[in-house]
Coordinates of C-alpha atoms in Angstrom, one line a residue:
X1 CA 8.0 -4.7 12.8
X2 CA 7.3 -7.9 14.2
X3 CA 5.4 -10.2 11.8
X4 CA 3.7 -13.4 10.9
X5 CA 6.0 -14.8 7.8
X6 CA 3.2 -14.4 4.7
X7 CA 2.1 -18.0 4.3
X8 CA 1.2 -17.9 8.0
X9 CA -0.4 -14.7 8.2
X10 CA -2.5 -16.0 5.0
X11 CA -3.6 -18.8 7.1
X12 CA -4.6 -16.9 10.5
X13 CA -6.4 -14.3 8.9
X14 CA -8.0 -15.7 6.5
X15 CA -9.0 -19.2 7.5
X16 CA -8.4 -19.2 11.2
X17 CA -11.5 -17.8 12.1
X18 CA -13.5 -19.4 9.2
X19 CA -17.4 -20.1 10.0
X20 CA -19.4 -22.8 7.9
X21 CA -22.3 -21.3 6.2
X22 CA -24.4 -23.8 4.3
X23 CA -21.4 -26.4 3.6
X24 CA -18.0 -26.9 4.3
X25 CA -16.8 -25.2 0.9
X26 CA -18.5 -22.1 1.7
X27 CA -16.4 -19.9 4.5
X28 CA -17.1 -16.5 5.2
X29 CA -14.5 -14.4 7.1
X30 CA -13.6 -11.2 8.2
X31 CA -11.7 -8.4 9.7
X32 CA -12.3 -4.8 11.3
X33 CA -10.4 -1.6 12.5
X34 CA -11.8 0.7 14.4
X35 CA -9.7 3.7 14.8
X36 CA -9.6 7.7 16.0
X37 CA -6.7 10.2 15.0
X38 CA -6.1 13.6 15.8
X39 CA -3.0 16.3 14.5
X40 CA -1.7 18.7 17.1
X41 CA -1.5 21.8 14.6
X42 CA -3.6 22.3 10.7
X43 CA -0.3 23.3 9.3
X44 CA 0.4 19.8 8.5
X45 CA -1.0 17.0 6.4
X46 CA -1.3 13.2 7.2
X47 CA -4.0 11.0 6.3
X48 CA -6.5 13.4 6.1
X49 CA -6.4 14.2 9.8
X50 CA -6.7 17.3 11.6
X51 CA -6.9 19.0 15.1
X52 CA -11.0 17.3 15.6
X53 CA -10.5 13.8 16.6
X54 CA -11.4 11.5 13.6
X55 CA -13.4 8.5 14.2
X56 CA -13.1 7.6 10.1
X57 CA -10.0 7.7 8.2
X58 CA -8.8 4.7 10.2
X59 CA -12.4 2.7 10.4
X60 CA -12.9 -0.4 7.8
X61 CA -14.8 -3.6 7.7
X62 CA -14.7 -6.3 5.6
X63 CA -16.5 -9.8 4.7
X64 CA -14.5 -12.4 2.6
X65 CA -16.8 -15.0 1.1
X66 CA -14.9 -17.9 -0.8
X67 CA -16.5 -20.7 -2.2
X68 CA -14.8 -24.3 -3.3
X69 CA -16.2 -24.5 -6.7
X70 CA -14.6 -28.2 -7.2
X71 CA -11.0 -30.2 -6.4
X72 CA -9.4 -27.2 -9.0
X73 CA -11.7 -24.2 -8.7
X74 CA -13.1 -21.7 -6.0
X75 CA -14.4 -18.0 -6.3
X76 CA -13.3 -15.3 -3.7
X77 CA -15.0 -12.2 -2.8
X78 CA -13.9 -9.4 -0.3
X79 CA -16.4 -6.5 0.1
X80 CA -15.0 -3.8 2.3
X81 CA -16.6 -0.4 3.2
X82 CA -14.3 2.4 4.5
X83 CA -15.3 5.3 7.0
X84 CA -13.2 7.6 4.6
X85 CA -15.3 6.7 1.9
X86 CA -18.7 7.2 3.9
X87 CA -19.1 3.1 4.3
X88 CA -19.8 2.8 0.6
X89 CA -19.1 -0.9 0.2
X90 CA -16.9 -1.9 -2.3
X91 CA -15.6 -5.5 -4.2
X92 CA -11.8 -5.1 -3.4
X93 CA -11.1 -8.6 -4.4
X94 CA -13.4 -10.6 -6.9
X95 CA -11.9 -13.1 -8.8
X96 CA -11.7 -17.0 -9.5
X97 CA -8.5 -19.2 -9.0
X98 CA -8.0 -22.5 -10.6
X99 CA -5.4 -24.4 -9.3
X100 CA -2.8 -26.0 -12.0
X101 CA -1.4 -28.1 -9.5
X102 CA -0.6 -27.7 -5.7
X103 CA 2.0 -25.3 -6.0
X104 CA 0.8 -23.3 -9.2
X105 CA -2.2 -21.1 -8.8
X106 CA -4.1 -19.1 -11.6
X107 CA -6.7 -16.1 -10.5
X108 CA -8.9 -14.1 -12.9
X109 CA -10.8 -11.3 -12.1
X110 CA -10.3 -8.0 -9.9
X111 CA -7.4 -8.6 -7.8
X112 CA -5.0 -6.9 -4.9
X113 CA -1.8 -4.5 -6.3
X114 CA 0.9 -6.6 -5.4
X115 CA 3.2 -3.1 -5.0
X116 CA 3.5 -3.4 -1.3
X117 CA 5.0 -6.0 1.3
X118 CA 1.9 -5.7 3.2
X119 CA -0.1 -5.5 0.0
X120 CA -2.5 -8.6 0.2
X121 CA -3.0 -7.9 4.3
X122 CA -3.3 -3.7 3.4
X123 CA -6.4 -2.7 5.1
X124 CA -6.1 -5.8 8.0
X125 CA -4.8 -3.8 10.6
X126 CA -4.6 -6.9 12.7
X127 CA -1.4 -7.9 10.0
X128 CA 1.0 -5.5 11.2
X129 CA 1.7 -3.7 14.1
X130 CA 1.0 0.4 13.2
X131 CA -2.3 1.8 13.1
X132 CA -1.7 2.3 9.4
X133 CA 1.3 0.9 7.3
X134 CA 3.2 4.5 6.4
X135 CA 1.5 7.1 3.5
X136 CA 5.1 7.9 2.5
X137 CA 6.3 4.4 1.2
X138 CA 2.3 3.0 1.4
X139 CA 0.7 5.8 -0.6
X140 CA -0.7 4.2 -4.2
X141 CA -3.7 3.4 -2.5
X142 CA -5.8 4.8 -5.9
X143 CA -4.1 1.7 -8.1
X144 CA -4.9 -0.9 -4.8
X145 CA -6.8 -2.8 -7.6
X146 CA -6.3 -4.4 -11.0
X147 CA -8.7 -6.2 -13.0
X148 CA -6.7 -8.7 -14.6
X149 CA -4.9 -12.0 -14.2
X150 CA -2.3 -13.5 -12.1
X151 CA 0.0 -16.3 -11.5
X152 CA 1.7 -17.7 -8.6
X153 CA 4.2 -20.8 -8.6
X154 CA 5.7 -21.9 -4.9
X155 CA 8.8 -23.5 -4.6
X156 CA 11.0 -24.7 -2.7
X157 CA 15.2 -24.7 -2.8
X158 CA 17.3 -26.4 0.6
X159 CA 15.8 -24.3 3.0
X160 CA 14.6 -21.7 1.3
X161 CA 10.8 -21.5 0.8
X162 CA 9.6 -19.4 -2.1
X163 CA 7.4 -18.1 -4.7
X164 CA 7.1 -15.9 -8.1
X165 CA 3.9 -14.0 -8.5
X166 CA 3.1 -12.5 -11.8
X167 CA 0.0 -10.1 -13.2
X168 CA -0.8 -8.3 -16.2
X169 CA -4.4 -6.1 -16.5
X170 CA -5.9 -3.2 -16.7
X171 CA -7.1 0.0 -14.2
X172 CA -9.5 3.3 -14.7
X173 CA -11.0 5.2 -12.3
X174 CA -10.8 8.4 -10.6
X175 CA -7.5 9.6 -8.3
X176 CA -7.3 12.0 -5.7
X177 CA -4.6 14.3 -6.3
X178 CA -3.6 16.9 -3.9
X179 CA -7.7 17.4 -3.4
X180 CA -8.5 17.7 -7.0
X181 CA -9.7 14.8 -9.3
X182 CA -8.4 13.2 -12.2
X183 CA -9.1 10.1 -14.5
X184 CA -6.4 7.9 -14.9
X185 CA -6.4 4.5 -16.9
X186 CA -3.7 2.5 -16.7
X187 CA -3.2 0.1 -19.5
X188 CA -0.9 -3.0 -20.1
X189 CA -0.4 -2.8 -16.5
X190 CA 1.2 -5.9 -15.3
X191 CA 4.5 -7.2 -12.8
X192 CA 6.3 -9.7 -11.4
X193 CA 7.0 -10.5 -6.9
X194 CA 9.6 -12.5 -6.1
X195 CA 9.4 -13.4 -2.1
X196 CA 12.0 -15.7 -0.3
X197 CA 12.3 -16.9 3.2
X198 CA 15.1 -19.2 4.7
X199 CA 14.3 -19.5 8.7
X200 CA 14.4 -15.7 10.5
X201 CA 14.9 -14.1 7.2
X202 CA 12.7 -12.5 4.6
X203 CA 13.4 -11.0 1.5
X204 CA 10.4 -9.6 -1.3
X205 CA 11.6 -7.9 -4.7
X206 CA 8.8 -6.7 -6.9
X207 CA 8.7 -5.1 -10.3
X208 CA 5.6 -3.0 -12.0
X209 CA 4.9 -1.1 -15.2
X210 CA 2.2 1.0 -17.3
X211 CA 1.2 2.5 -19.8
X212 CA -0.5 6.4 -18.5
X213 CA -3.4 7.9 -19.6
X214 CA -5.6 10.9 -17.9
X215 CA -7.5 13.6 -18.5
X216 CA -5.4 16.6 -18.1
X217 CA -5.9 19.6 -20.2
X218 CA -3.9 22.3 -20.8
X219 CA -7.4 24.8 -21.0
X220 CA -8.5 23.3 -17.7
X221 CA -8.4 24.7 -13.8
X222 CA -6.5 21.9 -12.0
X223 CA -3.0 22.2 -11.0
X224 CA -1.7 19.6 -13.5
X225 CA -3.8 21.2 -15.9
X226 CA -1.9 24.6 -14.9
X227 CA 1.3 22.5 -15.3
X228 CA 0.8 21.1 -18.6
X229 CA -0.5 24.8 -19.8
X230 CA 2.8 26.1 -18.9
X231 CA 4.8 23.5 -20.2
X232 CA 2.7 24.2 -23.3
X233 CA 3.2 27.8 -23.5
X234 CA 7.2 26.8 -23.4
X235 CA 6.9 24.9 -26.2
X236 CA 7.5 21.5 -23.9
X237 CA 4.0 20.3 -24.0
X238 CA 5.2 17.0 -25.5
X239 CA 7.7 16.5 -22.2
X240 CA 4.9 17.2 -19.7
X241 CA 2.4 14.9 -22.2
X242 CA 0.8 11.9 -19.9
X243 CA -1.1 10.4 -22.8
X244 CA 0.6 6.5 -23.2
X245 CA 3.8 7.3 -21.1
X246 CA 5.3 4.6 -19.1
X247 CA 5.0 4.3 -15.5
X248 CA 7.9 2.0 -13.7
X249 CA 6.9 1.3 -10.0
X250 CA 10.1 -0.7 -8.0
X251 CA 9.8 -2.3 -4.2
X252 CA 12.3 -4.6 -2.2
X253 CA 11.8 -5.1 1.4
X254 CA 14.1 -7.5 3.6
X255 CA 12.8 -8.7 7.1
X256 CA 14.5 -10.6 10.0
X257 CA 12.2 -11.9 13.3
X258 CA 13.0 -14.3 15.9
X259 CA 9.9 -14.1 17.5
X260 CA 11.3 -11.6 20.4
X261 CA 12.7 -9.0 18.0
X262 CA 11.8 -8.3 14.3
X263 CA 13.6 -5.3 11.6
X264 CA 11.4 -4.4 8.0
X265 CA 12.7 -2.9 5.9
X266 CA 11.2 -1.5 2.5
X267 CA 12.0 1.0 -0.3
X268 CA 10.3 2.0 -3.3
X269 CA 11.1 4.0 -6.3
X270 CA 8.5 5.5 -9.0
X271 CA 9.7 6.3 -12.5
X272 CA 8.1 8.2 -15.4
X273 CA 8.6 8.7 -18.6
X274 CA 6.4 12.0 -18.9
X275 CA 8.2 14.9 -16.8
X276 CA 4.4 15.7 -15.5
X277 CA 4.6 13.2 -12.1
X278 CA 7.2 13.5 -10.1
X279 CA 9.9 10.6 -10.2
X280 CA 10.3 9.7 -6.3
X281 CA 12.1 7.5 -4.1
X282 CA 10.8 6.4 -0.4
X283 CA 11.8 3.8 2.1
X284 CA 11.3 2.9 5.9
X285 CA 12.5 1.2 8.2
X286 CA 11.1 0.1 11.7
X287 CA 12.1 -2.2 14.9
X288 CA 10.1 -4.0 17.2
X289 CA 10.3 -5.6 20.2
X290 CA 7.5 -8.3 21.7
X291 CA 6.9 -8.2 25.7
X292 CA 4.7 -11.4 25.9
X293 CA 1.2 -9.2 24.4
X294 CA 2.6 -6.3 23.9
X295 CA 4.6 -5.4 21.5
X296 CA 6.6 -2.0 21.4
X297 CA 8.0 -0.5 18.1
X298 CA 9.7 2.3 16.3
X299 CA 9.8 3.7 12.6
X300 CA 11.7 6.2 10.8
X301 CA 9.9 7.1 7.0
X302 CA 10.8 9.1 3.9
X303 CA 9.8 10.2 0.7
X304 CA 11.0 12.8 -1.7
X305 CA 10.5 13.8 -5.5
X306 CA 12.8 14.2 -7.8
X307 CA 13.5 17.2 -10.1
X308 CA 16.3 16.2 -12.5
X309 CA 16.8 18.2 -15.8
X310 CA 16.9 20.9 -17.9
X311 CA 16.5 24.5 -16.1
X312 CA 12.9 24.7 -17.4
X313 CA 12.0 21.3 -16.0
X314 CA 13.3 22.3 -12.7
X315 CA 11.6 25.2 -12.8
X316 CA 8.3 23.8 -13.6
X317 CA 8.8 20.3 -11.1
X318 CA 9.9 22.1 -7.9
X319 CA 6.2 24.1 -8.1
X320 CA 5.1 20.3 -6.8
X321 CA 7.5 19.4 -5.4
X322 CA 6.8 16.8 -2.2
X323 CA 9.6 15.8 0.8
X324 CA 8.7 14.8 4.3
X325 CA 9.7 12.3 6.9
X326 CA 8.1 10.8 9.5
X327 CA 8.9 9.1 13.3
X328 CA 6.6 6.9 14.2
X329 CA 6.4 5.4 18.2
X330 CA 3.8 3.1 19.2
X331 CA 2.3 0.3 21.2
X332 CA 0.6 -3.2 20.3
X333 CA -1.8 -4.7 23.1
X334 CA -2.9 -8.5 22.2
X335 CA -5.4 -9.1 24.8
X336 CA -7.1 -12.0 23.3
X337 CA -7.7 -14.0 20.7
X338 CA -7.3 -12.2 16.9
X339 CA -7.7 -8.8 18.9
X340 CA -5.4 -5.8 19.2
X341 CA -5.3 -2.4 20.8
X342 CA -2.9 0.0 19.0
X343 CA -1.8 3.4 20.1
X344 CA 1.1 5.9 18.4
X345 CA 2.5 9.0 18.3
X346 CA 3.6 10.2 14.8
X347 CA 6.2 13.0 14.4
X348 CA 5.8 14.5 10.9
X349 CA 8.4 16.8 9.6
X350 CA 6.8 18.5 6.0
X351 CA 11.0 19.3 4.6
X352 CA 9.2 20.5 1.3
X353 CA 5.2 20.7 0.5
X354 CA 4.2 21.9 -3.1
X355 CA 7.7 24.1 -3.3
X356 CA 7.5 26.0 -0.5
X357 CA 9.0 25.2 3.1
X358 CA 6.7 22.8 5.2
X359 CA 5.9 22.4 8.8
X360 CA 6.3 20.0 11.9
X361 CA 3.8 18.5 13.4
X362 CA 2.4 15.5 16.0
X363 CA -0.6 13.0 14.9
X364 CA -1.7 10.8 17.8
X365 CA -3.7 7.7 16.3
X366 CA -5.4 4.3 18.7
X367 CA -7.4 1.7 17.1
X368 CA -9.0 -1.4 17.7
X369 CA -7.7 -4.3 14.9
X370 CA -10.2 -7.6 15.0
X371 CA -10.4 -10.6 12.8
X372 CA -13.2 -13.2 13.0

């Protein structure tokens, strides 16, 4: 995937196009997708799609507002309203940074999930080149946000430029699950990024844990409450018990671009303690190739769960059990200034949905990526 190196991209997208409202410490910025997706069969499942052309999964605006405070301090703001969501607007960034020194930063307040490579650019589709980074590696989009704290320190070592991120906090809210809802709050929540670049190369290691808590309930009508009753009933409630369980979330991505040509790569792996989410591991990997303003690209994705132990765990896990790759072919159209025209094709193969055989299907996705 060809890409701006993240200390560039920060800079184009987020001060390029910076417009001077009362003062000069005052800049308000922005970005917007426009996008339409459609699947070629309802046997499948991808991003909420199906066979109706949808003008909102893909559709998001956003305003950034910072504001220099003085030499050390300014507040940031990013309100961002999602067609998905019915334009609700929401704070997905609302914090303060002081700055220790010119390569130390400190921000409080509610702040980006540094899970991803793509994390702090997620929902600017002008960032990257897909309509939509990948669900199977990209797919923690309920945790996107952690009120909290975090510290980065840049550095730099011969030729190597880097930095070391890290953030401790606290989530709650509700998740989507398999179309059901549950409450999850996620204490001592915290992690550390390490990111490297030496000339074409990129390399970004990142670590994240929790503490779980929901509220599942062995008497109640959703699936994991089903789960958890039969685990019960087994006498292995306590193994399928969310309550204060660790979470473990683990990322490395490695990236090489010459400006012409460009490889990401990224896996992930997510560990629990309680047997009642699925451990998993996912990756991709994608080429791309730039033709002056048009760039051409191709991904391969995957994600499966994991069932490990006893006979009875097996049992119980393979009920959800998730695995399903992905082929992703599209095109990138710059045709002027922080503009883009995207169009894909998306093979999905379902290998295993909820324990039963999936299905194969096509999603064909365009948008329109601006920033201003």
């Amino acid at each position: 995937m060809l890409r701006i190196k993240p200390t560039l991209l920060a800079v184009a997208i987020l001060a390029s196009a910076q417009a001077s409202a009362s003062d000069d410490d005052l800049h308000i910025n922005g970005f917007m997708s426009v996008g339409v997706g459609m699947l070629s069969t309802d046997d499948i499942a991808v991003s909420g799609f199906d066979t109706d052309a949808n003008f909102s999964n893909d559709t998001v605006i956003a305003l950034q507002i910072t504001k220099q405070i003085n030499d050390k301090t300014s507040a940031t703001t990013q309100l961002v309203s999602r067609g998905n969501e019915a334009y609700d607007t929401n704070a997905a960034w609302a914090y303060v940074s002081y700055a220790i020194d010119s390569d130390t930063d400190v921000r409080v307040g509610r702040l980006r999930t540094p899970f991803f490579y793509y994390s702090d650019f997620l929902e600017v589709g002008y960032a990257y080149n897909w309509v939509r980074p990948p669900e199977e590696v990209y797919r923690l989009d309920a945790f996107s946000s952690v009120n909290g704290i975090d510290v980065t320190h840049r550095f730099t070592m011969g030729s190597t430029d880097g930095s070391v991120q890290t953030y401790f906090g606290r989530f709650g809210g509700p998740v989507g699950l398999a179309g059901e809802i549950y409450e999850f709050e996620l204490k001592n929540f915290g992690g550390v990024v390490l990111n490297l670049n030496r000339g074409n190369f990129g390399t970004r290691l990142s670590y994240h844990r929790a503490d779980v808590y929901s509220d599942l309930d062995a008497t109640g009508s959703r699936a994991l409450d089903g789960l958890l009753a039969a685990a019960t009933f087994f006498g292995r409630g306590d193994d399928f018990d969310i309550a204060g369980q660790t979470s473990q979330f683990i990322e490395a991505a490695g990236t090489w671009d010459n400006g012409d040509y460009a490889v990401v790569a990224e896996y992930t792996a997510l560990r629990q303690d309680s047997e009642m989410i699925l451990d998993d591991n996912a990756f991709l990997i994608s080429g791309a190739k730039r033709f002056d303003t048009t760039t051409v690209h191709l991904t391969y994705t995957s994600q499966r769960d994991l069932t490990e132990g006893d006979t009875l765990q097996k049992t119980l896990k393979s009920n959800v059990e998730v695995h399903e790759q992905s082929y992703i072919l599209g095109a990138r159209y710059d045709y002027d200034t922080g503009t883009a025209f995207k169009f894909e094709v998306q093979y999905q193969d379902e290998k295993t949905i909820t324990g039963v055989d999936g299905k194969s299907g096509m999603l064909y996705s365009a948008a329109i990526d601006l920033v201003f």
